Amino acid sequence: MKIFKKWKLSNKLAFTYGFVFLITFATINFVIFRTIFVFGEKEANAQMSEVKEMVKNEINNMVELNKGEMENRKRTYQIAENILKKGFDTYIRIYNDDKIIVNSLDKNIPKFDYKKDIEKSKLEKIGDKVYSVYNLKLDFKGKEMYIQFIMDITRQYGFIKLLRKNMIIGELIGLLISILVGKYLSKSLLKPIKEITKNAKYITINDLSKRVYLSNKHDEIYELGKVLNEMISRLEESFKNQNKFISDASHELRTPLSVMQGYLEIIDGWGKNEKEVLDESIIALKEEVTNMKNLVEKLLFLAKGESGNIKLNKEKVMLNKLVEKVIRDTEIMVPDYKIINNINDEIEVEIDSNLIQQCMRGIIDNSIKYSQVDKKIEINSINKEGIAKISIKDNGIGMEKEELDKVFDRFYRIDESRTKDTGGTGLGLSIVKTIMDLHNGDIKIDSQMGNGTEITMIFKLDVNRDGGD
């Protein structure tokens, strides 16, 4: 078994094909051989039984008629002749007082012990001849009489022997052919796998652009290659995003660190002796530390979201009440903005209310940054056909259509030149998307340049729960 384990898969398959063929063919041959043998044996036994019954009946008739010895001897000879005339290949010898009184056998057929194996068939091989011998013991006028039936089965035995030999040769030839065919088929079947293995060796963490070989046959191996290519594509995209994330995070952290370094150099140089400069530097340093803290917290949140380490504290809440609370908080924080709430359906949802509030505030904060002229924000909650929606619409500057798919990417800003004016890190909407993904929800955005932006949060409700339209 240890040697078998070290074999190549193609050799294992070829050997398995051969072994299965050998077992199958040997079983079929055994059944055929056994059927022929049993049939021949049954035919021979039937013939022997018929001859035996004929002889027994004639012997019994002689006893009943109580004829003279000469007449009986003639009768027994007549029995032997009748057997041969009927076409039976059975010869008989009748023994009385250890003498042969009837012998219908060819002189070349040897003698066999007639007192052994009474009423049992046995095979006797003499030279190249094979005989079936059956001994019978009868009581004739108070004396023992032995009748020996002998059948020459050399031809039948030779046929069976030849059949067995040919079957064995056929099995060996079939085994060889099945191994060769199995070897060919296994190589043909494993060729795509070898190509996949060959291509996979060139795919490294430094080069994920290559893909594995896909055969023209749409079979299981094709599906395997397709799945591997899809996995490699996801890995490539993941590594690209990771590298971009590290690059963007480094860039975002470099700015506050540079500012902090500048103020520290001022303090270390001449600013520590001037109270006004020192106070200004300390205030600026505190602001940059706060900015860095917020940035790091957002980065950690996104990292936890990707790794699935954010634990949701879900509870059943009325979504319309949550919307009302966020509206009140917004009106307090930005009193110069007009918050409009046209529709606020009663909706019960199972969510993490703190995260959903964070999600809504992130969208509102984004609306405030980009709608400095028309300070109006419309917030609605709608329950329709088993789906709850919270839409937040502003009348801000809007964005181009090609930018809609990018706004949820980390560190993405529509216009880098406006970053200093609007602030932010470009992570707000990424966090919104992560929160919605954690709730198995969806988020859609609709915007046009100069006509504002509408962002819709979508929750799937329990279809069995009653709700308004």
Steps between C-alpha positions, in 0.01 A plus 500: 500500500791737573630450146150560361479832690821619333367434149393780271127560479498385135659167599254459785207559265641259239558233764149554637348467152694177447411359839129578460501349149678187624254448785201565272625278217607223739157507663324479162732218388442313824123525456521384136743220583296387798178507295650285222657262751181460703294459182735230369508328836121511519468353149746223582325421829163497324631254240663289768180498705296387199743217425512405867121480527481296178753247629342477845157437350631228269691331784192507720296345217749217479463436873122502482485268197753270665643393165792270458856616520560477127186694426597762756845533350347552155268757651784696656684505168184627342490781760850611406419495129181702556697768685738543209218490244325788678803716434617528860876545538482280807659160525425244769670217674298256710693306762383184678723300733791723404457408136393714210185348363419788266748742343379752245822695517770551246794274584724808523302643792677408825340328795395697807425384854129420502462456876612852596289815510168320457234727345747788468629655180874554475749605235782269401794625292694236314766643273337760279156347555241609756213276614197549719446183707190406696470173702168339594439206733191274456370180658444231235356169624663542837831586347675834470518645153706806412425715200761751387402782266787666317475809280788630290494879558843574355354724230278694743780529755737620227246762391464631856877501547549689173222742592664570837838553335356739242314689772823549697682617186209732422515642853873568473465662156200701624699604808786625284264686266307655792825620661616656172159658437486614864847652467395686185170620649662607828765701315231658284283583802791625711653716227287807596595450866869490404451823305327656802790391724755631251328840475441520876878482562540835325228667708662669799407770747713739294326410173132410515430603142539149357215248487482122488432302183136440404423206269245518220291232667250639746550221753586485872866587436391805299281606793796449737722721285224760474457508879877530549517790255213673679678448832826640357308801366355562845845467655645739243225752569544454874876559481446805281252640749733418787795673336281798410366510855852498647613765253197723565519453878869588495424808292218609734716451809796677346318836487409529872838360598673762287286774658578370849870480420494860376336632817734296721801645319358851559454428870842340527662794323364836609128449561539370855609843611196674351172420672279592204693276259511221757124513559428502127732203449339300781150563361613393151668189638182403686296539181741283302503234774119499493505469120748214518295327770184527288686372195647201687161415651341503156779285357463251785123488447544424130766236574271331755213514253706320235618230742150451644601600854225758552236363735155641434277577797175446315166588649151567371448874461255727323694643209279810479586587863869464418458734202323758722787487751766552232298793356479665845873453561582644158281806556683568827848455350433697178208735575550692176402191296138421424413132555187382315319177593209435259456124555581312818322161493485290812756225442627241747845368417764292676822699482793635698346843563832667590664394175197596289496844667872528419418401145227767464718770658784411263273556200356822648850626577594438138188690383585797722856519364386518137185714530627829639269716283154338515501383860215256480503123571203266452484181709224240447432145620282280280359150552396331177467134394710358783780752453585794726675801348661806653574764238716808569491764225686830473509784247876516486750504216435138400744281308566349161349161410840329466582595860196329656668157521813646660356706785493199733870425442736584782664843489311589182426869460309649210726804483831497687514880472191525724647283775639792699167680482274206586732301724458128552710199418305340218401210728149610598305330222730194517392458862135549398536220241667271755220554755233422241687186392512386863120528508463312169355819361575705192577860421431689178599843382341727241660829406536757223740789475331814636184313610610349829538144620261241644635204698259219592556242774307177433400236759326170430212440738330182617234445231265352761509820704213740447590846376363798315552593138 
